[in-house]
GROMACS .gro file of C-alpha atoms in nm:
model
   96
    1MET     CA    1  -5.692  -7.829   4.343
    2ARG     CA    2  -5.777  -8.103   4.105
    3LEU     CA    3  -5.679  -8.038   3.770
    4PRO     CA    4  -5.905  -8.095   3.473
    5ARG     CA    5  -5.861  -8.398   3.245
    6GLU     CA    6  -5.767  -8.170   2.953
    7ILE     CA    7  -5.458  -8.031   3.143
    8LEU     CA    8  -5.354  -8.368   3.258
    9ALA     CA    9  -5.344  -8.481   2.901
   10LEU     CA   10  -5.093  -8.200   2.813
   11GLN     CA   11  -4.813  -8.369   2.987
   12THR     CA   12  -4.609  -8.401   2.675
   13THR     CA   13  -4.671  -8.038   2.556
   14SER     CA   14  -4.462  -7.735   2.646
   15TYR     CA   15  -4.522  -7.524   2.948
   16HIS     CA   16  -4.645  -7.235   2.733
   17GLN     CA   17  -4.884  -7.455   2.545
   18CYS     CA   18  -4.996  -7.586   2.874
   19MET     CA   19  -5.058  -7.250   3.022
   20MET     CA   20  -5.222  -7.138   2.726
   21LYS     CA   21  -5.487  -7.440   2.779
   22TRP     CA   22  -5.521  -7.385   3.128
   23ASN     CA   23  -5.600  -7.024   3.082
   24ASP     CA   24  -5.862  -7.111   2.810
   25LEU     CA   25  -6.039  -7.350   3.047
   26ALA     CA   26  -6.009  -7.122   3.346
   27GLY     CA   27  -6.155  -6.819   3.162
   28VAL     CA   28  -5.827  -6.625   3.212
   29HIS     CA   29  -5.692  -6.447   2.919
   30LEU     CA   30  -5.368  -6.282   3.015
   31PRO     CA   31  -5.169  -6.091   2.745
   32SER     CA   32  -4.839  -6.222   2.638
   33SER     CA   33  -4.528  -6.069   2.793
   34GLN     CA   34  -4.427  -5.969   2.438
   35SER     CA   35  -4.742  -5.785   2.403
   36LEU     CA   36  -4.665  -5.617   2.723
   37ARG     CA   37  -4.316  -5.537   2.636
   38SER     CA   38  -4.437  -5.395   2.293
   39PHE     CA   39  -4.706  -5.175   2.479
   40LEU     CA   40  -4.472  -5.023   2.742
   41ALA     CA   41  -4.201  -4.948   2.465
   42ALA     CA   42  -4.455  -4.774   2.226
   43ALA     CA   43  -4.575  -4.583   2.530
   44ARG     CA   44  -4.244  -4.464   2.616
   45HIS     CA   45  -4.124  -4.395   2.271
   46GLY     CA   46  -4.442  -4.253   2.122
   47SER     CA   47  -4.382  -4.440   1.820
   48PHE     CA   48  -4.419  -4.821   1.690
   49SER     CA   49  -4.109  -4.783   1.487
   50GLU     CA   50  -3.904  -4.652   1.773
   51ALA     CA   51  -4.055  -4.927   2.002
   52GLY     CA   52  -3.968  -5.186   1.768
   53ARG     CA   53  -3.611  -5.095   1.751
   54ALA     CA   54  -3.589  -5.056   2.148
   55VAL     CA   55  -3.716  -5.437   2.164
   56GLY     CA   56  -3.579  -5.581   1.850
   57LEU     CA   57  -3.893  -5.617   1.665
   58THR     CA   58  -4.023  -5.440   1.341
   59GLN     CA   59  -4.276  -5.179   1.349
   60SER     CA   60  -4.538  -5.417   1.198
   61ALA     CA   61  -4.472  -5.674   1.480
   62ILE     CA   62  -4.529  -5.392   1.738
   63SER     CA   63  -4.833  -5.269   1.570
   64ARG     CA   64  -4.974  -5.645   1.563
   65GLN     CA   65  -4.894  -5.700   1.921
   66ILE     CA   66  -5.077  -5.354   2.013
   67SER     CA   67  -5.372  -5.435   1.798
   68GLN     CA   68  -5.403  -5.792   1.960
   69LEU     CA   69  -5.376  -5.653   2.323
   70GLU     CA   70  -5.639  -5.397   2.241
   71ALA     CA   71  -5.853  -5.651   2.089
   72ARG     CA   72  -5.800  -5.872   2.402
   73LEU     CA   73  -5.880  -5.582   2.637
   74GLY     CA   74  -6.170  -5.450   2.409
   75VAL     CA   75  -6.059  -5.086   2.442
   76PRO     CA   76  -5.813  -4.873   2.235
   77LEU     CA   77  -5.494  -4.781   2.405
   78PHE     CA   78  -5.350  -4.533   2.195
   79VAL     CA   79  -5.446  -4.221   2.000
   80ARG     CA   80  -5.267  -4.243   1.662
   81ALA     CA   81  -5.157  -3.924   1.488
   82GLY     CA   82  -4.949  -4.016   1.172
   83ARG     CA   83  -4.643  -4.186   1.279
   84ARG     CA   84  -4.686  -4.107   1.647
   85VAL     CA   85  -4.874  -4.263   1.915
   86GLU     CA   86  -4.996  -4.143   2.240
   87LEU     CA   87  -5.152  -4.325   2.536
   88ASN     CA   88  -5.513  -4.227   2.582
   89ALA     CA   89  -5.704  -4.235   2.917
   90ALA     CA   90  -5.739  -4.618   2.909
   91GLY     CA   91  -5.377  -4.662   2.803
   92ARG     CA   92  -5.252  -4.446   3.080
   93ALA     CA   93  -5.472  -4.648   3.340
   94TYR     CA   94  -5.331  -4.969   3.187
   95ALA     CA   95  -4.982  -4.867   3.197
   96GLU     CA   96  -5.008  -4.794   3.579
   0.00000   0.00000   0.00000
């Protein structure tokens, strides 16, 4: 496979930056591993605060990660009820 010129020009950038550019050019938009860890922790614990403690992030960071993941997927993944969260049907399907 021949790499696009834009990718070849990234030889001095980090692997992560290169893969982000490749994904953009290829039309692939994979969520970050941190977003996936945040999602799984929130699903397991039923709380963004508890998920944050489990993965070493703040509640705010978990909330941001989940919001970005939901925006990327174009669908809400959780039912939010006060301080508790629960996977909805789309969230359960995504978790599988």
